């Protein structure tokens, strides 16, 4: 496989990770925290509901997990494709 | 010891620390001034970025806005943290690989156009100066309180301090100073929150206490709060009241804006390697999350405390008496804050008591008439004082109050300094050296940088005399502007190779102009009062408030850039190669000066 093809494979794997991560990012904040909140209204969390918890706590925790997962996964992908920094 | 003296001691000690560090690490060369020689570890960089990022808006203003609005202002929490996901995934590693000093350098090179670079500089200046206005508001509140003077004079004194502080050093001085500032501000924010959470719920972690049980009543804290505020005619704290579309757009606008602000992005140029840029964004968010997970607890608990202070025997009994406010030490904070002009009360019906309730609520009219109330008597409660007043409201020890004063100033100063640095580098590095006078000496460039800092402060203070909202709302406008102009250009530069010079320029200009016009239509031209044609209560475009318009502006930017690019000539081969190289971490050397 030529270097160009491999770079393209690396890039499309990266774009795939980004899209999956952004889907989760949108689901917990815009989804659970705002638009889908009425659907989660039945699940109560300490005096409020699950949507309220996602809007004020949960989404932030998920954001953290997403960034660290992406950093770890990409550094692994860099090595798999031999494009890591020397 | 007198509280005033104690505040001065804490503020004085923290300032001595920052200035000492700034002098010790003083920048010698332009490279150090802008990017600290790139020798900064991701954790250190994350902490400094967090201090840089968490400004008067996060520290002083945000919890107050959440306290008085409740769930609807969760947008600030999600928006100002969710932006880091965009930054980490879509921008930081690639901009680090590109390896120049400023955001506009990337835009200029990627879109092979000096015009694009100049347009980017203009966008950065507009967003940064709006941002500084919000910071100066916070600085005014903080100085006003701890010197016990009017907020206007607080603003004037604060402006002088910010200037003196920012000219001391560039990024290098600022990086280590900001680590110290982070430590001060996070302690100042969390320690009182822990005390208050223990008082109210017995749980030492405020984020858990928020969803815990209110010890005094045995009910869940949020349920208790909902009940008290609705008793007083206010809207239920945990329920959604605003438009869903507006909330989505506002949150999105804050997120995209976060990833488009120059002083935050600049930070990711200072890490040694591409992989460090990825980690660095994560560490930044860890340090930010410590405050952001605490903020909603601070807001809810303060609202509960204030309501209970105004109705010490419950909402069905008598309100607090004027005598108690004037003599009882528990209410001493009200007198001190009255001096700043940001808190006020008036015994309208002359019954010797201060009734705090929502007099605009029709359901309460009957009760008000029966009791002889003639309107809400807690006539002025500026949202921006809540966090600073919080430890006093909860009757915490004097040293905690002093610590909070120092923390609030640290938050406002660190961000103001970071922004001034971004402004000065845009003017001296991009505008003067990059365009107008390329042969400028290093010494003159540093001089120009400092003069532009001074000019930026003067403009921000002038515009800040008539602020378009509370500090966090002003800052939200700045985010909207950054979201509409800078972020789309950067993202398209990396992910869409087909976008060319004409498309990028047209996109940035249209995004910036529509957003700026929309803001001015609602907030007044150049924020001058009474020049607005619409209000955020009844916006031009259905539910879309001016603070939320940044997300729409960004979509305009993307669409215009795409359409214009597809109608004009493809970018040349060397630009396609540049895009390819930015996408691959290998070969990221140390960054170079672009001239």
PDB file of C-alpha atoms in Angstrom, chain B residues 446-558:
ATOM      1  CA  UNK B 446       6.562  44.533  21.383  1.00  0.00           C
ATOM      2  CA  UNK B 447       5.920  48.252  21.784  1.00  0.00           C
ATOM      3  CA  UNK B 448       3.039  48.132  19.296  1.00  0.00           C
ATOM      4  CA  UNK B 449       1.661  45.101  21.152  1.00  0.00           C
ATOM      5  CA  UNK B 450       1.574  47.067  24.399  1.00  0.00           C
ATOM      6  CA  UNK B 451       0.024  50.164  22.831  1.00  0.00           C
ATOM      7  CA  UNK B 452      -2.746  48.060  21.289  1.00  0.00           C
ATOM      8  CA  UNK B 453      -3.442  46.504  24.719  1.00  0.00           C
ATOM      9  CA  UNK B 454      -3.966  49.971  26.149  1.00  0.00           C
ATOM     10  CA  UNK B 455      -6.235  50.956  23.258  1.00  0.00           C
ATOM     11  CA  UNK B 456      -8.295  47.776  23.690  1.00  0.00           C
ATOM     12  CA  UNK B 457      -8.853  48.497  27.400  1.00  0.00           C
ATOM     13  CA  UNK B 458      -9.982  52.060  26.684  1.00  0.00           C
ATOM     14  CA  UNK B 459     -12.468  50.861  24.036  1.00  0.00           C
ATOM     15  CA  UNK B 460     -13.755  48.097  26.329  1.00  0.00           C
ATOM     16  CA  UNK B 461     -14.263  50.483  29.251  1.00  0.00           C
ATOM     17  CA  UNK B 462     -16.093  53.015  27.051  1.00  0.00           C
ATOM     18  CA  UNK B 463     -18.407  50.371  25.613  1.00  0.00           C
ATOM     19  CA  UNK B 464     -18.667  48.728  29.043  1.00  0.00           C
ATOM     20  CA  UNK B 465     -20.241  51.835  30.550  1.00  0.00           C
ATOM     21  CA  UNK B 466     -23.511  50.704  28.954  1.00  0.00           C
ATOM     22  CA  UNK B 467     -23.139  46.930  29.151  1.00  0.00           C
ATOM     23  CA  UNK B 468     -25.598  44.967  26.969  1.00  0.00           C
ATOM     24  CA  UNK B 469     -26.426  42.553  29.807  1.00  0.00           C
ATOM     25  CA  UNK B 470     -24.962  40.890  32.876  1.00  0.00           C
ATOM     26  CA  UNK B 471     -21.307  39.886  32.517  1.00  0.00           C
ATOM     27  CA  UNK B 472     -22.025  36.335  31.344  1.00  0.00           C
ATOM     28  CA  UNK B 473     -24.578  37.587  28.806  1.00  0.00           C
ATOM     29  CA  UNK B 474     -22.124  40.107  27.346  1.00  0.00           C
ATOM     30  CA  UNK B 475     -19.562  37.338  27.123  1.00  0.00           C
ATOM     31  CA  UNK B 476     -22.157  35.121  25.434  1.00  0.00           C
ATOM     32  CA  UNK B 477     -22.435  37.746  22.674  1.00  0.00           C
ATOM     33  CA  UNK B 478     -18.673  37.559  22.170  1.00  0.00           C
ATOM     34  CA  UNK B 479     -19.008  33.795  21.776  1.00  0.00           C
ATOM     35  CA  UNK B 480     -21.718  34.260  19.193  1.00  0.00           C
ATOM     36  CA  UNK B 481     -19.403  36.494  17.179  1.00  0.00           C
ATOM     37  CA  UNK B 482     -16.510  34.020  17.396  1.00  0.00           C
ATOM     38  CA  UNK B 483     -18.870  31.164  16.506  1.00  0.00           C
ATOM     39  CA  UNK B 484     -20.139  32.929  13.397  1.00  0.00           C
ATOM     40  CA  UNK B 485     -16.786  34.062  12.066  1.00  0.00           C
ATOM     41  CA  UNK B 486     -13.701  32.110  13.165  1.00  0.00           C
ATOM     42  CA  UNK B 487     -14.771  28.549  13.922  1.00  0.00           C
ATOM     43  CA  UNK B 488     -16.294  27.757  10.487  1.00  0.00           C
ATOM     44  CA  UNK B 489     -13.220  29.094   8.687  1.00  0.00           C
ATOM     45  CA  UNK B 490     -10.861  26.994  10.791  1.00  0.00           C
ATOM     46  CA  UNK B 491     -12.942  23.851  10.517  1.00  0.00           C
ATOM     47  CA  UNK B 492     -13.458  24.129   6.773  1.00  0.00           C
ATOM     48  CA  UNK B 493      -9.757  24.879   6.383  1.00  0.00           C
ATOM     49  CA  UNK B 494      -8.937  21.482   7.864  1.00  0.00           C
ATOM     50  CA  UNK B 495     -11.830  19.257   6.809  1.00  0.00           C
ATOM     51  CA  UNK B 496     -12.952  20.640   3.449  1.00  0.00           C
ATOM     52  CA  UNK B 497     -10.048  20.910   1.036  1.00  0.00           C
ATOM     53  CA  UNK B 498     -12.248  22.412  -1.672  1.00  0.00           C
ATOM     54  CA  UNK B 499     -12.940  25.688   0.191  1.00  0.00           C
ATOM     55  CA  UNK B 500     -10.882  28.403  -1.496  1.00  0.00           C
ATOM     56  CA  UNK B 501      -9.780  31.950  -0.695  1.00  0.00           C
ATOM     57  CA  UNK B 502     -12.873  33.728  -2.063  1.00  0.00           C
ATOM     58  CA  UNK B 503     -15.238  31.311  -0.298  1.00  0.00           C
ATOM     59  CA  UNK B 504     -13.535  31.663   3.075  1.00  0.00           C
ATOM     60  CA  UNK B 505     -13.478  35.466   2.928  1.00  0.00           C
ATOM     61  CA  UNK B 506     -17.130  35.656   1.838  1.00  0.00           C
ATOM     62  CA  UNK B 507     -18.109  33.148   4.554  1.00  0.00           C
ATOM     63  CA  UNK B 508     -16.324  34.922   7.400  1.00  0.00           C
ATOM     64  CA  UNK B 509     -17.585  38.355   6.369  1.00  0.00           C
ATOM     65  CA  UNK B 510     -21.204  37.266   5.981  1.00  0.00           C
ATOM     66  CA  UNK B 511     -21.150  35.299   9.277  1.00  0.00           C
ATOM     67  CA  UNK B 512     -19.651  38.232  11.170  1.00  0.00           C
ATOM     68  CA  UNK B 513     -21.862  40.893   9.612  1.00  0.00           C
ATOM     69  CA  UNK B 514     -25.228  39.125  10.027  1.00  0.00           C
ATOM     70  CA  UNK B 515     -24.415  38.256  13.646  1.00  0.00           C
ATOM     71  CA  UNK B 516     -23.160  41.721  14.517  1.00  0.00           C
ATOM     72  CA  UNK B 517     -26.185  43.373  12.903  1.00  0.00           C
ATOM     73  CA  UNK B 518     -28.573  40.991  14.663  1.00  0.00           C
ATOM     74  CA  UNK B 519     -26.912  41.768  18.018  1.00  0.00           C
ATOM     75  CA  UNK B 520     -26.962  45.529  17.422  1.00  0.00           C
ATOM     76  CA  UNK B 521     -30.623  45.388  16.348  1.00  0.00           C
ATOM     77  CA  UNK B 522     -31.465  43.886  19.746  1.00  0.00           C
ATOM     78  CA  UNK B 523     -28.886  45.437  22.052  1.00  0.00           C
ATOM     79  CA  UNK B 524     -28.508  48.864  20.420  1.00  0.00           C
ATOM     80  CA  UNK B 525     -25.912  50.032  17.893  1.00  0.00           C
ATOM     81  CA  UNK B 526     -22.514  49.774  19.615  1.00  0.00           C
ATOM     82  CA  UNK B 527     -24.546  48.956  22.736  1.00  0.00           C
ATOM     83  CA  UNK B 528     -25.743  52.564  23.020  1.00  0.00           C
ATOM     84  CA  UNK B 529     -29.046  52.409  24.936  1.00  0.00           C
ATOM     85  CA  UNK B 530     -32.323  53.036  23.097  1.00  0.00           C
ATOM     86  CA  UNK B 531     -30.862  52.565  19.630  1.00  0.00           C
ATOM     87  CA  UNK B 532     -32.218  49.002  19.400  1.00  0.00           C
ATOM     88  CA  UNK B 533     -35.194  48.193  17.189  1.00  0.00           C
ATOM     89  CA  UNK B 534     -36.068  44.842  18.780  1.00  0.00           C
ATOM     90  CA  UNK B 535     -35.728  43.298  22.228  1.00  0.00           C
ATOM     91  CA  UNK B 536     -34.746  39.807  23.312  1.00  0.00           C
ATOM     92  CA  UNK B 537     -38.201  39.455  24.850  1.00  0.00           C
ATOM     93  CA  UNK B 538     -39.649  39.692  21.341  1.00  0.00           C
ATOM     94  CA  UNK B 539     -36.833  38.937  18.880  1.00  0.00           C
ATOM     95  CA  UNK B 540     -36.826  39.612  15.134  1.00  0.00           C
ATOM     96  CA  UNK B 541     -36.639  35.922  14.169  1.00  0.00           C
ATOM     97  CA  UNK B 542     -39.271  34.088  16.221  1.00  0.00           C
ATOM     98  CA  UNK B 543     -37.662  32.596  19.342  1.00  0.00           C
ATOM     99  CA  UNK B 544     -34.032  33.338  18.358  1.00  0.00           C
ATOM    100  CA  UNK B 545     -32.514  35.762  20.880  1.00  0.00           C
ATOM    101  CA  UNK B 546     -29.459  37.848  20.033  1.00  0.00           C
ATOM    102  CA  UNK B 547     -27.315  35.735  22.379  1.00  0.00           C
ATOM    103  CA  UNK B 548     -28.260  32.600  20.409  1.00  0.00           C
ATOM    104  CA  UNK B 549     -27.729  34.018  16.935  1.00  0.00           C
ATOM    105  CA  UNK B 550     -24.076  32.947  16.713  1.00  0.00           C
ATOM    106  CA  UNK B 551     -25.168  29.423  15.754  1.00  0.00           C
ATOM    107  CA  UNK B 552     -27.257  30.820  12.888  1.00  0.00           C
ATOM    108  CA  UNK B 553     -24.378  33.076  11.851  1.00  0.00           C
ATOM    109  CA  UNK B 554     -22.083  30.028  11.745  1.00  0.00           C
ATOM    110  CA  UNK B 555     -24.520  28.203   9.442  1.00  0.00           C
ATOM    111  CA  UNK B 556     -24.615  31.264   7.163  1.00  0.00           C
ATOM    112  CA  UNK B 557     -20.806  31.254   7.152  1.00  0.00           C
ATOM    113  CA  UNK B 558     -20.614  27.549   6.201  1.00  0.00           C
TER     114      UNK B 558
END
